[in-house]
Amino acid sequence: MTGTARAEGLRERKKRQTRQRIADIATGLFLERGFEAVTIAEVAEAAEVSVNTVYNYFPAKEDLFFDRQEEKVQHLSRVIEAREAGESAARAVLRDLRTSLEEKTADGLRPEFRRFVQVIRESAALTARVTLMHELICHAVYDTLREETGAGPDDPLPRLIANQLSWVSSVVQNSVIRLVAAGRDPDDVAREALGRLDLLEAMLGELTLNYAVKNTP
């Protein structure tokens, strides 16, 4: 049993490494030449794997570019789940967004992300995928809020709150991407995005801001 478990672990690790290598090579090609100019066949050749192998790991070409999509989609949900005692879901999301801007850890504020943003804006397919990701984030937050509050399927609040929180996040992220793509300095982008976040917080009602407060132990 131990040998089998060890073998399965090694196989999974090898699969993860292969997946990451293909994604890294594809990203390099996309950043160099643009998303539309690179084919799956070229990625496979550069990674020294078959086209079928690429598709086994990445069913769509956009998945190669957004290889961390699932992590991004689940991020707000994990922030909500890990909120502090006495903190609401909205306060946790706002805190996380503010920290990422103040510490410049948001994707768009990292120096290497500038070309990444440019490639997205040049591709209709990638722009559409970003929109889809925002929708997936909203669905994930909705599921988390329902679970955290025990709300029934007919309760409209989890979905309405999820729509608001995912909207706030997308507005901030899209603002950062737009300003970075325009060539603005990261420090200026962070300051402007923080100001935008303050306005967004002021627009949220008390019901949203005080929804799903985590019980104290």
PDB file of C-alpha atoms in Angstrom:
ATOM      1  CA  MET A   1       0.000   0.000   0.000  1.00  0.00           C
ATOM      2  CA  THR A   2       2.786   2.404   0.869  1.00  0.00           C
ATOM      3  CA  GLY A   3       4.562   1.694  -2.410  1.00  0.00           C
ATOM      4  CA  THR A   4       1.339   2.259  -4.361  1.00  0.00           C
ATOM      5  CA  ALA A   5       0.654   5.535  -2.579  1.00  0.00           C
ATOM      6  CA  ARG A   6       4.233   6.643  -3.202  1.00  0.00           C
ATOM      7  CA  ALA A   7       3.979   5.737  -6.901  1.00  0.00           C
ATOM      8  CA  GLU A   8       0.705   7.636  -7.216  1.00  0.00           C
ATOM      9  CA  GLY A   9       2.337  10.623  -5.544  1.00  0.00           C
ATOM     10  CA  LEU A  10       5.250  10.542  -7.970  1.00  0.00           C
ATOM     11  CA  ARG A  11       2.903  10.281 -10.946  1.00  0.00           C
ATOM     12  CA  GLU A  12       0.852  13.234  -9.751  1.00  0.00           C
ATOM     13  CA  ARG A  13       3.981  15.296  -9.171  1.00  0.00           C
ATOM     14  CA  LYS A  14       5.253  14.472 -12.644  1.00  0.00           C
ATOM     15  CA  LYS A  15       1.900  15.471 -14.142  1.00  0.00           C
ATOM     16  CA  ARG A  16       1.974  18.786 -12.269  1.00  0.00           C
ATOM     17  CA  GLN A  17       5.501  19.452 -13.441  1.00  0.00           C
ATOM     18  CA  THR A  18       4.601  18.636 -17.048  1.00  0.00           C
ATOM     19  CA  ARG A  19       1.548  20.867 -16.881  1.00  0.00           C
ATOM     20  CA  GLN A  20       3.554  23.744 -15.434  1.00  0.00           C
ATOM     21  CA  ARG A  21       6.320  23.353 -18.022  1.00  0.00           C
ATOM     22  CA  ILE A  22       3.840  23.453 -20.898  1.00  0.00           C
ATOM     23  CA  ALA A  23       2.121  26.521 -19.392  1.00  0.00           C
ATOM     24  CA  ASP A  24       5.420  28.328 -18.825  1.00  0.00           C
ATOM     25  CA  ILE A  25       6.595  27.668 -22.378  1.00  0.00           C
ATOM     26  CA  ALA A  26       3.230  28.748 -23.811  1.00  0.00           C
ATOM     27  CA  THR A  27       3.235  31.931 -21.739  1.00  0.00           C
ATOM     28  CA  GLY A  28       6.699  32.810 -22.997  1.00  0.00           C
ATOM     29  CA  LEU A  29       5.539  32.394 -26.589  1.00  0.00           C
ATOM     30  CA  PHE A  30       2.364  34.407 -25.987  1.00  0.00           C
ATOM     31  CA  LEU A  31       4.265  37.264 -24.363  1.00  0.00           C
ATOM     32  CA  GLU A  32       6.806  37.282 -27.167  1.00  0.00           C
ATOM     33  CA  ARG A  33       4.468  37.065 -30.147  1.00  0.00           C
ATOM     34  CA  GLY A  34       0.919  37.679 -28.914  1.00  0.00           C
ATOM     35  CA  PHE A  35      -1.830  35.211 -28.117  1.00  0.00           C
ATOM     36  CA  GLU A  36      -3.404  34.937 -31.557  1.00  0.00           C
ATOM     37  CA  ALA A  37      -0.067  34.437 -33.337  1.00  0.00           C
ATOM     38  CA  VAL A  38       0.846  31.280 -31.434  1.00  0.00           C
ATOM     39  CA  THR A  39      -0.713  27.900 -32.270  1.00  0.00           C
ATOM     40  CA  ILE A  40      -1.192  24.881 -30.050  1.00  0.00           C
ATOM     41  CA  ALA A  41       1.063  22.931 -32.424  1.00  0.00           C
ATOM     42  CA  GLU A  42       3.853  25.453 -31.841  1.00  0.00           C
ATOM     43  CA  VAL A  43       3.422  25.181 -28.083  1.00  0.00           C
ATOM     44  CA  ALA A  44       3.557  21.384 -28.309  1.00  0.00           C
ATOM     45  CA  GLU A  45       6.700  21.492 -30.420  1.00  0.00           C
ATOM     46  CA  ALA A  46       8.443  23.919 -28.075  1.00  0.00           C
ATOM     47  CA  ALA A  47       7.467  21.816 -25.056  1.00  0.00           C
ATOM     48  CA  GLU A  48       8.474  18.597 -26.838  1.00  0.00           C
ATOM     49  CA  VAL A  49       5.091  16.968 -26.292  1.00  0.00           C
ATOM     50  CA  SER A  50       2.249  15.987 -28.604  1.00  0.00           C
ATOM     51  CA  VAL A  51      -0.656  18.270 -29.433  1.00  0.00           C
ATOM     52  CA  ASN A  52      -2.941  15.767 -27.709  1.00  0.00           C
ATOM     53  CA  THR A  53      -0.851  16.036 -24.542  1.00  0.00           C
ATOM     54  CA  VAL A  54      -1.301  19.802 -24.532  1.00  0.00           C
ATOM     55  CA  TYR A  55      -5.062  19.409 -24.902  1.00  0.00           C
ATOM     56  CA  ASN A  56      -5.134  16.782 -22.160  1.00  0.00           C
ATOM     57  CA  TYR A  57      -3.824  19.369 -19.722  1.00  0.00           C
ATOM     58  CA  PHE A  58      -5.423  22.443 -21.303  1.00  0.00           C
ATOM     59  CA  PRO A  59      -8.733  21.822 -23.099  1.00  0.00           C
ATOM     60  CA  ALA A  60      -8.760  25.338 -24.585  1.00  0.00           C
ATOM     61  CA  LYS A  61      -5.991  27.614 -25.774  1.00  0.00           C
ATOM     62  CA  GLU A  62      -7.098  30.274 -23.279  1.00  0.00           C
ATOM     63  CA  ASP A  63      -6.433  27.782 -20.476  1.00  0.00           C
ATOM     64  CA  LEU A  64      -2.750  27.875 -21.411  1.00  0.00           C
ATOM     65  CA  PHE A  65      -2.645  31.617 -20.857  1.00  0.00           C
ATOM     66  CA  PHE A  66      -4.750  31.562 -17.687  1.00  0.00           C
ATOM     67  CA  ASP A  67      -3.221  28.400 -16.239  1.00  0.00           C
ATOM     68  CA  ARG A  68      -3.968  29.643 -12.708  1.00  0.00           C
ATOM     69  CA  GLN A  69      -7.621  30.353 -13.440  1.00  0.00           C
ATOM     70  CA  GLU A  70      -9.015  28.076 -10.732  1.00  0.00           C
ATOM     71  CA  GLU A  71      -6.837  29.740  -8.106  1.00  0.00           C
ATOM     72  CA  LYS A  72      -8.050  33.163  -9.210  1.00  0.00           C
ATOM     73  CA  VAL A  73     -11.688  32.075  -9.333  1.00  0.00           C
ATOM     74  CA  GLN A  74     -11.583  30.699  -5.787  1.00  0.00           C
ATOM     75  CA  HIS A  75      -9.580  33.550  -4.237  1.00  0.00           C
ATOM     76  CA  LEU A  76     -12.465  35.698  -2.949  1.00  0.00           C
ATOM     77  CA  SER A  77     -14.234  32.630  -1.589  1.00  0.00           C
ATOM     78  CA  ARG A  78     -11.130  31.651   0.355  1.00  0.00           C
ATOM     79  CA  VAL A  79     -10.784  35.186   1.674  1.00  0.00           C
ATOM     80  CA  ILE A  80     -14.364  35.020   2.935  1.00  0.00           C
ATOM     81  CA  GLU A  81     -13.868  31.598   4.485  1.00  0.00           C
ATOM     82  CA  ALA A  82     -10.725  32.797   6.282  1.00  0.00           C
ATOM     83  CA  ARG A  83     -12.242  36.079   7.551  1.00  0.00           C
ATOM     84  CA  GLU A  84     -11.564  37.045  11.124  1.00  0.00           C
ATOM     85  CA  ALA A  85     -14.027  36.565  13.950  1.00  0.00           C
ATOM     86  CA  GLY A  86     -16.471  39.479  13.980  1.00  0.00           C
ATOM     87  CA  GLU A  87     -15.649  40.342  10.361  1.00  0.00           C
ATOM     88  CA  SER A  88     -18.246  40.261   7.604  1.00  0.00           C
ATOM     89  CA  ALA A  89     -17.741  38.790   4.149  1.00  0.00           C
ATOM     90  CA  ALA A  90     -17.665  42.249   2.551  1.00  0.00           C
ATOM     91  CA  ARG A  91     -15.179  43.632   5.078  1.00  0.00           C
ATOM     92  CA  ALA A  92     -12.885  40.673   4.423  1.00  0.00           C
ATOM     93  CA  VAL A  93     -13.017  41.201   0.653  1.00  0.00           C
ATOM     94  CA  LEU A  94     -12.428  44.952   0.988  1.00  0.00           C
ATOM     95  CA  ARG A  95      -9.510  44.333   3.346  1.00  0.00           C
ATOM     96  CA  ASP A  96      -7.948  41.847   0.946  1.00  0.00           C
ATOM     97  CA  LEU A  97      -8.297  44.211  -2.031  1.00  0.00           C
ATOM     98  CA  ARG A  98      -6.888  47.135  -0.056  1.00  0.00           C
ATOM     99  CA  THR A  99      -3.901  45.092   1.130  1.00  0.00           C
ATOM    100  CA  SER A 100      -3.106  43.909  -2.399  1.00  0.00           C
ATOM    101  CA  LEU A 101      -3.063  47.529  -3.595  1.00  0.00           C
ATOM    102  CA  GLU A 102      -1.133  48.958  -0.652  1.00  0.00           C
ATOM    103  CA  GLU A 103       1.498  46.221  -0.797  1.00  0.00           C
ATOM    104  CA  LYS A 104       1.424  46.183  -4.629  1.00  0.00           C
ATOM    105  CA  THR A 105       0.887  42.444  -4.756  1.00  0.00           C
ATOM    106  CA  ALA A 106      -2.086  42.741  -7.111  1.00  0.00           C
ATOM    107  CA  ASP A 107      -1.273  41.086 -10.424  1.00  0.00           C
ATOM    108  CA  GLY A 108      -1.448  44.248 -12.465  1.00  0.00           C
ATOM    109  CA  LEU A 109       0.994  46.087 -10.215  1.00  0.00           C
ATOM    110  CA  ARG A 110       3.856  43.630 -10.638  1.00  0.00           C
ATOM    111  CA  PRO A 111       6.400  44.904 -13.211  1.00  0.00           C
ATOM    112  CA  GLU A 112       6.335  41.686 -15.234  1.00  0.00           C
ATOM    113  CA  PHE A 113       2.566  41.957 -15.621  1.00  0.00           C
ATOM    114  CA  ARG A 114       2.634  44.932 -18.009  1.00  0.00           C
ATOM    115  CA  ARG A 115       3.213  42.794 -21.106  1.00  0.00           C
ATOM    116  CA  PHE A 116       0.696  40.256 -19.794  1.00  0.00           C
ATOM    117  CA  VAL A 117      -1.954  42.982 -19.694  1.00  0.00           C
ATOM    118  CA  GLN A 118      -1.056  44.140 -23.186  1.00  0.00           C
ATOM    119  CA  VAL A 119      -1.493  40.632 -24.593  1.00  0.00           C
ATOM    120  CA  ILE A 120      -4.929  40.343 -22.955  1.00  0.00           C
ATOM    121  CA  ARG A 121      -6.099  43.664 -24.363  1.00  0.00           C
ATOM    122  CA  GLU A 122      -4.942  42.709 -27.848  1.00  0.00           C
ATOM    123  CA  SER A 123      -6.980  39.481 -27.845  1.00  0.00           C
ATOM    124  CA  ALA A 124     -10.775  39.275 -28.029  1.00  0.00           C
ATOM    125  CA  ALA A 125     -10.611  35.656 -26.844  1.00  0.00           C
ATOM    126  CA  LEU A 126      -8.621  36.535 -23.719  1.00  0.00           C
ATOM    127  CA  THR A 127     -10.817  39.539 -22.975  1.00  0.00           C
ATOM    128  CA  ALA A 128     -13.863  37.268 -23.171  1.00  0.00           C
ATOM    129  CA  ARG A 129     -12.170  34.793 -20.837  1.00  0.00           C
ATOM    130  CA  VAL A 130     -11.576  37.559 -18.280  1.00  0.00           C
ATOM    131  CA  THR A 131     -15.309  38.320 -18.376  1.00  0.00           C
ATOM    132  CA  LEU A 132     -16.095  34.640 -17.879  1.00  0.00           C
ATOM    133  CA  MET A 133     -13.697  34.473 -14.945  1.00  0.00           C
ATOM    134  CA  HIS A 134     -15.543  37.337 -13.241  1.00  0.00           C
ATOM    135  CA  GLU A 135     -18.779  35.362 -13.649  1.00  0.00           C
ATOM    136  CA  LEU A 136     -17.165  32.245 -12.204  1.00  0.00           C
ATOM    137  CA  ILE A 137     -15.865  34.272  -9.254  1.00  0.00           C
ATOM    138  CA  CYS A 138     -19.405  35.488  -8.588  1.00  0.00           C
ATOM    139  CA  HIS A 139     -20.760  31.930  -8.639  1.00  0.00           C
ATOM    140  CA  ALA A 140     -18.008  30.750  -6.298  1.00  0.00           C
ATOM    141  CA  VAL A 141     -18.701  33.576  -3.826  1.00  0.00           C
ATOM    142  CA  TYR A 142     -22.420  32.805  -3.971  1.00  0.00           C
ATOM    143  CA  ASP A 143     -21.794  29.152  -3.106  1.00  0.00           C
ATOM    144  CA  THR A 144     -19.533  30.164  -0.225  1.00  0.00           C
ATOM    145  CA  LEU A 145     -22.018  32.673   1.197  1.00  0.00           C
ATOM    146  CA  ARG A 146     -24.817  30.128   1.079  1.00  0.00           C
ATOM    147  CA  GLU A 147     -22.674  27.598   2.902  1.00  0.00           C
ATOM    148  CA  GLU A 148     -21.378  30.109   5.446  1.00  0.00           C
ATOM    149  CA  THR A 149     -24.826  31.493   6.295  1.00  0.00           C
ATOM    150  CA  GLY A 150     -26.912  28.355   5.877  1.00  0.00           C
ATOM    151  CA  ALA A 151     -29.210  30.267   3.541  1.00  0.00           C
ATOM    152  CA  GLY A 152     -31.867  28.317   1.699  1.00  0.00           C
ATOM    153  CA  PRO A 153     -32.035  28.051  -2.099  1.00  0.00           C
ATOM    154  CA  ASP A 154     -34.863  30.605  -2.254  1.00  0.00           C
ATOM    155  CA  ASP A 155     -33.004  33.231  -0.202  1.00  0.00           C
ATOM    156  CA  PRO A 156     -31.970  35.995  -2.637  1.00  0.00           C
ATOM    157  CA  LEU A 157     -29.370  37.597  -0.348  1.00  0.00           C
ATOM    158  CA  PRO A 158     -26.376  35.316  -1.012  1.00  0.00           C
ATOM    159  CA  ARG A 159     -26.620  35.874  -4.768  1.00  0.00           C
ATOM    160  CA  LEU A 160     -27.202  39.615  -4.441  1.00  0.00           C
ATOM    161  CA  ILE A 161     -24.280  40.028  -2.040  1.00  0.00           C
ATOM    162  CA  ALA A 162     -22.076  37.847  -4.233  1.00  0.00           C
ATOM    163  CA  ASN A 163     -22.923  40.026  -7.229  1.00  0.00           C
ATOM    164  CA  GLN A 164     -21.900  43.132  -5.320  1.00  0.00           C
ATOM    165  CA  LEU A 165     -18.640  41.729  -3.952  1.00  0.00           C
ATOM    166  CA  SER A 166     -17.513  40.250  -7.261  1.00  0.00           C
ATOM    167  CA  TRP A 167     -18.455  43.541  -8.947  1.00  0.00           C
ATOM    168  CA  VAL A 168     -16.288  45.535  -6.527  1.00  0.00           C
ATOM    169  CA  SER A 169     -13.379  43.184  -7.146  1.00  0.00           C
ATOM    170  CA  SER A 170     -13.764  43.309 -10.926  1.00  0.00           C
ATOM    171  CA  VAL A 171     -13.992  47.117 -10.985  1.00  0.00           C
ATOM    172  CA  VAL A 172     -10.770  47.422  -8.998  1.00  0.00           C
ATOM    173  CA  GLN A 173      -8.951  44.813 -11.074  1.00  0.00           C
ATOM    174  CA  ASN A 174     -10.141  46.246 -14.383  1.00  0.00           C
ATOM    175  CA  SER A 175      -9.089  49.729 -13.267  1.00  0.00           C
ATOM    176  CA  VAL A 176      -5.613  48.460 -12.490  1.00  0.00           C
ATOM    177  CA  ILE A 177      -5.352  46.664 -15.829  1.00  0.00           C
ATOM    178  CA  ARG A 178      -6.568  49.705 -17.756  1.00  0.00           C
ATOM    179  CA  LEU A 179      -4.159  52.093 -16.030  1.00  0.00           C
ATOM    180  CA  VAL A 180      -1.206  49.725 -16.342  1.00  0.00           C
ATOM    181  CA  ALA A 181      -1.948  49.222 -20.032  1.00  0.00           C
ATOM    182  CA  ALA A 182      -1.942  53.011 -20.443  1.00  0.00           C
ATOM    183  CA  GLY A 183       1.633  53.091 -19.156  1.00  0.00           C
ATOM    184  CA  ARG A 184       0.924  54.614 -15.750  1.00  0.00           C
ATOM    185  CA  ASP A 185       3.453  54.224 -12.954  1.00  0.00           C
ATOM    186  CA  PRO A 186       2.526  51.370 -10.555  1.00  0.00           C
ATOM    187  CA  ASP A 187       2.584  53.706  -7.540  1.00  0.00           C
ATOM    188  CA  ASP A 188       0.112  56.056  -9.251  1.00  0.00           C
ATOM    189  CA  VAL A 189      -2.036  53.110 -10.303  1.00  0.00           C
ATOM    190  CA  ALA A 190      -2.158  51.806  -6.739  1.00  0.00           C
ATOM    191  CA  ARG A 191      -3.116  55.227  -5.343  1.00  0.00           C
ATOM    192  CA  GLU A 192      -5.862  55.747  -7.906  1.00  0.00           C
ATOM    193  CA  ALA A 193      -7.208  52.227  -7.421  1.00  0.00           C
ATOM    194  CA  LEU A 194      -7.283  52.737  -3.641  1.00  0.00           C
ATOM    195  CA  GLY A 195      -9.312  55.895  -4.161  1.00  0.00           C
ATOM    196  CA  ARG A 196     -11.668  53.962  -6.422  1.00  0.00           C
ATOM    197  CA  LEU A 197     -11.977  51.262  -3.759  1.00  0.00           C
ATOM    198  CA  ASP A 198     -12.920  53.858  -1.128  1.00  0.00           C
ATOM    199  CA  LEU A 199     -15.715  55.098  -3.398  1.00  0.00           C
ATOM    200  CA  LEU A 200     -16.923  51.577  -4.036  1.00  0.00           C
ATOM    201  CA  GLU A 201     -17.009  50.840  -0.312  1.00  0.00           C
ATOM    202  CA  ALA A 202     -19.046  53.997   0.279  1.00  0.00           C
ATOM    203  CA  MET A 203     -21.554  52.767  -2.298  1.00  0.00           C
ATOM    204  CA  LEU A 204     -22.185  49.505  -0.448  1.00  0.00           C
ATOM    205  CA  GLY A 205     -25.135  49.508   1.933  1.00  0.00           C
ATOM    206  CA  GLU A 206     -25.135  48.430   5.553  1.00  0.00           C
ATOM    207  CA  LEU A 207     -26.862  45.175   4.651  1.00  0.00           C
ATOM    208  CA  THR A 208     -23.959  44.186   2.392  1.00  0.00           C
ATOM    209  CA  LEU A 209     -21.269  45.450   4.743  1.00  0.00           C
ATOM    210  CA  ASN A 210     -22.718  43.551   7.707  1.00  0.00           C
ATOM    211  CA  TYR A 211     -23.722  40.342   5.945  1.00  0.00           C
ATOM    212  CA  ALA A 212     -22.248  37.007   7.009  1.00  0.00           C
ATOM    213  CA  VAL A 213     -20.326  38.248  10.045  1.00  0.00           C
ATOM    214  CA  LYS A 214     -18.186  35.411  11.358  1.00  0.00           C
ATOM    215  CA  ASN A 215     -19.161  34.316  14.826  1.00  0.00           C
ATOM    216  CA  THR A 216     -16.664  34.746  17.612  1.00  0.00           C
ATOM    217  CA  PRO A 217     -15.436  31.475  19.159  1.00  0.00           C
TER     218      PRO A 217
END
